[in-house]
Short mmCIF file of C-alpha atoms and ligand atoms in Angstrom, two decimals:
data_model
loop_
_atom_site.label_atom_id
_atom_site.label_comp_id
_atom_site.label_asym_id
_atom_site.label_seq_id
_atom_site.Cartn_x
_atom_site.Cartn_y
_atom_site.Cartn_z
CA MET A 333 -14.81 4.49 14.60
CA LYS A 334 -15.21 5.69 11.03
CA LEU A 335 -12.84 7.36 8.37
CA PRO A 336 -12.79 11.02 9.14
CA GLU A 337 -13.33 13.79 6.45
CA ILE A 338 -9.91 15.53 5.91
CA HIS A 339 -9.30 18.89 4.08
CA ILE A 340 -6.44 19.09 1.60
CA PRO A 341 -4.75 22.44 0.40
CA ILE A 342 -4.05 23.35 -3.12
CA ILE A 343 -0.44 24.65 -3.88
CA GLU A 344 0.84 26.33 -6.94
CA LEU A 345 3.69 24.86 -9.01
CA PRO A 346 5.41 27.65 -10.81
CA VAL A 347 5.85 27.15 -14.56
CA ASN A 348 7.68 29.08 -17.19
CA ASN A 349 4.56 29.34 -19.34
CA ASN A 350 1.45 31.61 -19.78
CA VAL A 351 -0.52 29.02 -17.90
CA LYS A 352 -1.03 28.47 -14.02
CA LEU A 353 -0.45 25.10 -12.85
CA PHE A 354 -1.74 23.91 -9.21
CA MET A 355 -1.57 20.56 -7.30
CA LYS A 356 -4.12 19.15 -4.73
CA ARG A 357 -2.02 16.89 -2.71
CA GLU A 358 -4.30 13.92 -1.77
CA ASP A 359 -1.23 11.90 -1.19
CA LEU A 360 -0.59 13.78 2.11
CA ILE A 361 -3.96 12.30 3.67
CA ASP A 362 -2.10 9.34 5.01
CA SER A 363 1.07 7.95 4.06
CA GLN A 364 -0.39 4.67 3.18
CA ILE A 365 -4.23 5.07 2.72
CA SER A 366 -3.25 7.77 0.23
CA GLY A 367 -5.05 9.84 -2.37
CA ASN A 368 -7.93 8.75 -4.27
CA LYS A 369 -7.97 5.34 -2.45
CA TYR A 370 -9.16 7.13 0.66
CA TRP A 371 -12.03 8.65 -0.87
CA LYS A 372 -12.87 5.85 -2.95
CA LEU A 373 -13.10 3.75 0.21
CA PHE A 374 -14.75 6.34 2.39
CA PHE A 375 -18.49 5.76 1.81
CA ASN A 376 -17.87 1.96 1.11
CA ILE A 377 -16.43 1.58 4.61
CA ASN A 378 -18.44 3.99 6.67
CA ASN A 379 -21.76 2.73 5.09
CA TYR A 380 -20.71 -0.77 5.75
CA LEU A 381 -19.62 -0.07 9.37
CA GLU A 382 -22.92 1.69 10.11
CA LYS A 383 -24.82 -1.61 9.09
CA ASN A 384 -22.38 -3.96 10.57
CA PRO A 385 -20.61 -2.49 13.69
CA GLU A 386 -20.15 -5.87 15.23
CA ASN A 387 -18.08 -8.16 13.46
CA PRO A 388 -16.79 -6.24 10.35
CA PHE A 389 -14.48 -7.94 7.86
CA ILE A 390 -13.19 -6.52 4.39
CA ILE A 391 -12.25 -8.59 1.36
CA THR A 392 -10.63 -7.02 -1.68
CA PHE A 393 -8.46 -7.98 -4.74
CA GLY A 394 -5.16 -6.88 -6.25
CA GLY A 395 -1.84 -7.65 -7.93
CA ALA A 396 1.48 -7.86 -6.21
CA PHE A 397 2.27 -4.12 -6.11
CA SER A 398 -1.40 -2.91 -5.73
CA ASN A 399 -1.91 0.59 -3.97
CA HIS A 400 -5.45 -0.43 -3.39
CA ILE A 401 -4.25 -3.68 -1.32
CA ALA A 402 -2.04 -1.33 0.60
CA ALA A 403 -4.75 1.00 1.37
CA VAL A 404 -7.32 -1.42 2.46
CA SER A 405 -4.82 -3.12 4.61
CA SER A 406 -4.06 0.29 6.28
CA VAL A 407 -7.74 1.05 6.62
CA GLY A 408 -8.27 -2.35 8.39
CA LYS A 409 -5.25 -1.65 10.88
CA MET A 410 -6.68 2.03 11.50
CA LEU A 411 -10.07 1.03 12.19
CA ASN A 412 -9.13 -2.43 13.75
CA ILE A 413 -11.15 -4.53 11.09
CA PRO A 414 -9.70 -7.78 9.94
CA SER A 415 -9.12 -8.08 6.30
CA LEU A 416 -8.43 -10.49 3.45
CA GLY A 417 -6.57 -9.84 0.26
CA ILE A 418 -6.93 -11.99 -2.81
CA ILE A 419 -3.94 -11.62 -4.69
CA ARG A 420 -3.27 -12.34 -8.46
CA GLY A 421 -0.73 -15.11 -8.93
CA GLU A 422 -0.01 -18.38 -7.26
CA GLU A 423 3.53 -18.09 -7.82
CA LEU A 424 3.68 -15.14 -5.11
CA GLN A 425 2.58 -17.76 -2.59
CA ASP A 426 6.16 -18.70 -1.25
CA LYS A 427 7.86 -15.32 -1.99
CA TRP A 428 5.32 -12.63 -1.14
CA ARG A 429 7.56 -11.71 2.01
CA ASP A 430 9.99 -10.11 -0.35
CA ASN A 431 7.34 -8.01 -2.04
CA PRO A 432 7.09 -4.69 -0.06
CA THR A 433 3.54 -4.10 -0.65
CA LEU A 434 2.36 -7.51 0.22
CA ALA A 435 4.63 -7.70 3.31
CA PHE A 436 3.26 -4.36 4.31
CA ALA A 437 -0.28 -5.52 3.91
CA ASN A 438 0.44 -8.52 5.86
CA GLN A 439 2.03 -6.56 8.83
CA ASN A 440 -1.21 -4.43 8.81
CA GLY A 441 -3.03 -7.65 9.75
CA MET A 442 -4.30 -8.48 6.15
CA ASN A 443 -4.44 -12.11 5.50
CA LEU A 444 -3.39 -12.97 1.94
CA ARG A 445 -4.81 -15.60 -0.29
CA PHE A 446 -3.26 -16.37 -3.69
CA VAL A 447 -5.23 -17.49 -6.57
CA THR A 448 -4.22 -18.49 -10.22
CA ARG A 449 -4.45 -15.66 -12.85
CA GLU A 450 -7.47 -17.74 -14.37
CA GLU A 451 -9.10 -17.80 -11.30
CA TYR A 452 -8.43 -14.06 -10.68
CA ARG A 453 -10.03 -13.20 -14.02
CA ASP A 454 -13.42 -14.45 -13.13
CA LYS A 455 -14.41 -12.06 -10.56
CA GLU A 456 -17.95 -12.74 -10.48
CA LYS A 457 -17.17 -16.33 -9.78
CA LEU A 458 -14.71 -15.54 -7.01
CA THR A 459 -16.77 -12.91 -5.58
CA GLN A 460 -19.65 -15.39 -5.34
CA SER A 461 -17.54 -18.10 -3.60
CA LEU A 462 -16.29 -15.56 -1.21
CA GLN A 463 -19.62 -13.90 -0.27
CA LYS A 464 -20.82 -17.79 0.35
CA GLU A 465 -17.77 -18.27 2.41
CA PHE A 466 -17.90 -14.74 4.28
CA PRO A 467 -21.70 -13.87 4.27
CA ASP A 468 -21.22 -10.66 6.20
CA ALA A 469 -18.13 -9.57 4.75
CA LEU A 470 -17.74 -6.29 2.64
CA ILE A 471 -16.34 -7.07 -0.82
CA VAL A 472 -14.67 -4.18 -2.28
CA PRO A 473 -13.95 -4.52 -6.08
CA GLU A 474 -10.47 -4.27 -7.45
CA GLY A 475 -9.28 -0.95 -7.57
CA GLY A 476 -12.24 0.07 -5.43
CA THR A 477 -14.28 1.33 -8.31
CA ASN A 478 -18.16 1.44 -7.40
CA GLU A 479 -20.95 3.77 -7.02
CA ASP A 480 -20.01 4.49 -3.38
CA ALA A 481 -16.50 5.11 -4.74
CA VAL A 482 -17.67 7.58 -7.21
CA ASN A 483 -19.54 9.56 -4.66
CA GLY A 484 -16.64 9.37 -2.26
CA VAL A 485 -14.38 11.31 -4.87
CA LYS A 486 -16.71 14.26 -4.56
CA MET A 487 -14.83 14.98 -1.33
CA MET A 488 -11.75 15.69 -3.47
CA LEU A 489 -13.69 18.59 -4.73
CA ASN A 490 -14.77 21.94 -2.91
CA ASP A 491 -15.46 25.55 -3.62
CA GLU A 492 -11.88 26.11 -4.34
CA THR A 493 -11.66 23.56 -7.20
CA LYS A 494 -14.55 25.38 -8.80
CA ASP A 495 -12.01 28.01 -9.63
CA PHE A 496 -10.13 25.90 -12.16
CA ASP A 497 -10.58 25.56 -16.01
CA TYR A 498 -8.98 21.97 -16.14
CA LEU A 499 -9.06 19.21 -13.66
CA CYS A 500 -6.54 16.53 -14.14
CA THR A 501 -6.16 12.99 -12.88
CA ALA A 502 -4.67 9.83 -13.58
CA VAL A 503 -6.87 7.03 -14.94
CA GLY A 504 -6.81 3.29 -13.91
CA THR A 505 -10.20 1.72 -13.61
CA GLY A 506 -11.96 5.05 -14.31
CA GLY A 507 -13.70 5.64 -10.76
CA THR A 508 -11.57 8.56 -9.79
CA ILE A 509 -12.26 10.53 -12.96
CA ALA A 510 -15.69 9.56 -13.00
CA GLY A 511 -16.19 10.98 -9.45
CA ILE A 512 -14.26 14.15 -10.30
CA LEU A 513 -16.41 14.55 -13.71
CA LYS A 514 -19.79 13.74 -12.02
CA PHE A 515 -19.23 16.54 -9.55
CA SER A 516 -17.32 19.17 -11.62
CA GLU A 517 -18.97 22.27 -13.15
CA ASP A 518 -20.12 22.20 -16.64
CA ASN A 519 -17.68 24.84 -17.66
CA GLN A 520 -14.67 22.73 -16.28
CA LYS A 521 -12.77 20.36 -18.77
CA VAL A 522 -11.90 17.23 -16.96
CA ILE A 523 -8.73 15.41 -18.37
CA GLY A 524 -8.04 11.68 -17.64
CA PHE A 525 -4.56 10.83 -18.13
CA THR A 526 -4.90 7.05 -19.00
CA VAL A 527 -2.10 4.68 -17.88
CA VAL A 528 -4.05 1.49 -19.05
CA ASN A 529 -4.88 0.51 -22.69
CA ASP A 530 -8.57 0.04 -22.16
CA SER A 531 -10.90 0.97 -25.14
CA SER A 532 -14.06 0.51 -22.76
CA LEU A 533 -12.99 3.53 -20.51
CA GLU A 534 -14.72 6.14 -22.34
CA ASN A 535 -18.00 4.40 -22.18
CA THR A 536 -17.66 3.45 -18.56
CA ILE A 537 -16.95 6.92 -17.64
CA SER A 538 -19.78 8.40 -19.58
CA GLU A 539 -22.32 5.86 -17.92
CA LEU A 540 -21.11 6.47 -14.47
CA THR A 541 -21.42 10.20 -15.05
CA LEU A 542 -23.77 10.97 -17.84
CA LYS A 543 -21.58 13.96 -18.47
CA GLN A 544 -19.28 14.63 -21.53
CA ASN A 545 -17.03 17.43 -20.30
CA PHE A 546 -14.09 15.19 -20.36
CA ASP A 547 -10.97 13.96 -22.48
CA LEU A 548 -8.91 10.94 -22.07
CA ILE A 549 -5.13 11.26 -23.12
CA ASP A 550 -2.85 8.33 -23.61
CA SER A 551 -0.25 8.60 -21.17
CA SER A 552 0.90 5.01 -20.91
CA PHE A 553 4.27 5.48 -22.12
CA GLY A 554 4.83 2.08 -23.52
CA GLY A 555 2.11 0.20 -21.54
CA TYR A 556 0.80 -0.31 -18.05
CA GLY A 557 3.47 -0.69 -15.32
CA LYS A 558 6.18 -0.09 -17.93
CA ILE A 559 8.80 2.41 -16.57
CA LYS A 560 11.05 4.10 -19.07
CA ASP A 561 14.03 5.98 -18.21
CA GLU A 562 12.62 9.38 -19.27
CA ASN A 563 9.83 8.61 -16.73
CA ILE A 564 12.48 8.06 -14.05
CA ARG A 565 14.37 11.41 -14.83
CA PHE A 566 11.01 13.26 -15.12
CA ILE A 567 9.93 11.93 -11.50
CA ASN A 568 13.48 12.89 -10.06
CA ASP A 569 13.60 16.27 -11.55
CA PHE A 570 9.98 17.01 -10.60
CA LYS A 571 11.03 16.23 -6.86
CA GLU A 572 14.05 18.22 -6.94
CA ARG A 573 12.17 21.24 -8.56
CA TYR A 574 9.04 20.95 -6.29
CA GLY A 575 9.83 18.98 -3.52
CA ILE A 576 7.03 16.64 -4.27
CA PRO A 577 7.28 12.74 -4.76
CA LEU A 578 5.66 10.97 -7.63
CA GLU A 579 5.09 7.35 -8.17
CA PRO A 580 6.02 5.82 -11.87
CA ILE A 581 2.72 4.04 -12.59
CA TYR A 582 0.20 6.72 -12.33
CA THR A 583 1.19 10.29 -10.97
CA GLY A 584 4.56 10.28 -12.63
CA LYS A 585 3.07 9.66 -16.08
CA MET A 586 0.15 12.24 -15.74
CA MET A 587 2.59 14.92 -14.67
CA GLN A 588 4.97 14.26 -17.27
CA LYS A 589 2.23 14.34 -19.95
CA VAL A 590 0.79 17.50 -18.33
CA PHE A 591 4.16 19.27 -18.88
CA GLU A 592 4.25 17.96 -22.40
CA LEU A 593 0.93 19.47 -23.03
CA ILE A 594 1.81 22.70 -21.45
CA GLU A 595 4.91 22.86 -23.75
CA GLU A 596 2.75 22.15 -26.94
CA GLY A 597 0.41 24.93 -26.18
CA TYR A 598 -2.55 22.77 -25.64
CA PHE A 599 -3.96 24.76 -22.77
CA PRO A 600 -4.99 28.23 -23.74
CA GLU A 601 -3.29 31.27 -22.15
CA ASN A 602 -3.81 31.89 -18.56
CA SER A 603 -5.78 28.59 -18.23
CA LYS A 604 -5.64 27.47 -14.66
CA ILE A 605 -5.04 23.80 -14.41
CA LEU A 606 -5.44 21.75 -11.14
CA CYS A 607 -3.71 18.28 -10.94
CA PHE A 608 -4.73 15.80 -8.30
CA HIS A 609 -1.97 13.87 -6.84
CA THR A 610 -3.68 10.71 -6.28
CA GLY A 611 -0.86 9.23 -3.96
CA GLY A 612 0.33 5.50 -4.39
CA LEU A 613 3.79 6.42 -3.13
CA GLN A 614 4.10 3.18 -1.27
CA GLY A 615 4.75 1.61 -5.05
CA ILE A 616 8.18 3.50 -5.21
CA GLU A 617 9.95 0.71 -3.13
CA GLY A 618 8.38 -1.84 -5.21
CA ALA A 619 9.45 -0.13 -8.60
CA ASN A 620 12.95 0.45 -7.49
CA LEU A 621 13.19 -3.34 -6.71
CA LEU A 622 12.06 -4.11 -10.24
CA LEU A 623 14.52 -1.58 -11.73
CA GLN A 624 17.31 -3.04 -9.75
CA LYS A 625 16.32 -6.66 -11.00
CA GLN A 626 16.50 -5.31 -14.61
CA ASN A 627 19.95 -3.95 -13.96
CA ARG A 628 18.75 -0.50 -14.76
CA ASN A 629 21.00 2.30 -13.59
CA LEU A 630 18.34 4.63 -12.46
CA ILE A 631 16.38 4.75 -9.29
CA ILE A 632 13.27 6.63 -8.30
CA LYS A 633 14.51 9.16 -5.62
C1 LIG B 1326 -1.83 6.47 -7.39
C2 LIG B 1326 -3.14 6.30 -8.23
N1 LIG B 1326 -3.74 7.25 -9.13
C3 LIG B 1326 -4.63 6.99 -9.76
C4 LIG B 1326 -5.16 5.69 -9.89
C5 LIG B 1326 -6.44 5.69 -10.73
O1 LIG B 1326 -7.58 5.34 -10.16
P1 LIG B 1326 -9.02 4.71 -10.76
O2 LIG B 1326 -8.61 3.30 -10.82
O3 LIG B 1326 -10.04 5.21 -9.89
O4 LIG B 1326 -8.94 5.35 -12.13
C6 LIG B 1326 -4.88 4.75 -9.17
C7 LIG B 1326 -5.56 3.44 -9.10
O5 LIG B 1326 -5.16 2.35 -8.67
C8 LIG B 1326 -3.61 4.94 -8.06
O6 LIG B 1326 -3.19 3.89 -7.38
#
């Protein structure tokens, strides 16, 4: 069995301005292997399975609330492949069952191994020792960004997406925007909404794509993983208005910034803007638990 190709429709989000806003809902691919994760894993997994059909085994890395860990564990379950998640933070060893993402990954059959932050940081050393321990395993990097991932993102584009002036995506490690940019038309502008403060992103993206028709716009709203009341209000209003859920780390911040840019007149009149909904909705439950712990009166609906 392999991951199948899936066609995702584009829908219009009516706005009261002189631009046309659309969304491609990659979040609907699968409730758990959602969005960009599916496409970033697509060639990684399918190429590996072609070479190792007998005893496949997948290893990857992630933090406590990682969408990537959730996605890889779901792929493992879907294709009946055992998997191992290397999780940042020894302290989670005794309390991972209270973490919805890790509990979900484990229910999918993913074994979890907890390492210190220091060990986690040295990915090269960690990867080498894992490759020694599991010589035939597929080791997918954190966030799933590699060349196969960038090429998999091509599947998010098609003849319909060529019709847009702007292609918008949230940016973490840069793999998704690199794929969109690499396969975009030269007359299209690709906008990356960065949620992580990482000064090397621009170079990483240029090197992966050799293209320059992109802009990065800071959409961190105070820092990676920080959730402000205004972010929650935006997500809840957006869901009420369009019936589309967003999560607070990537897609919520991107869409909030897109609306700010529309209000500021950033996009010329009659521009056609396409935003990719990159999923990650499994993170809402964990985010709400954190908000509760912080005694915040708001929750993400
Ligand atoms: C929901 C969601 N959107 C966007 C991204 C950004 O993807 P990339 O790491 O390829 O930049 C991520 C990354 O984890 C994500 O989970």
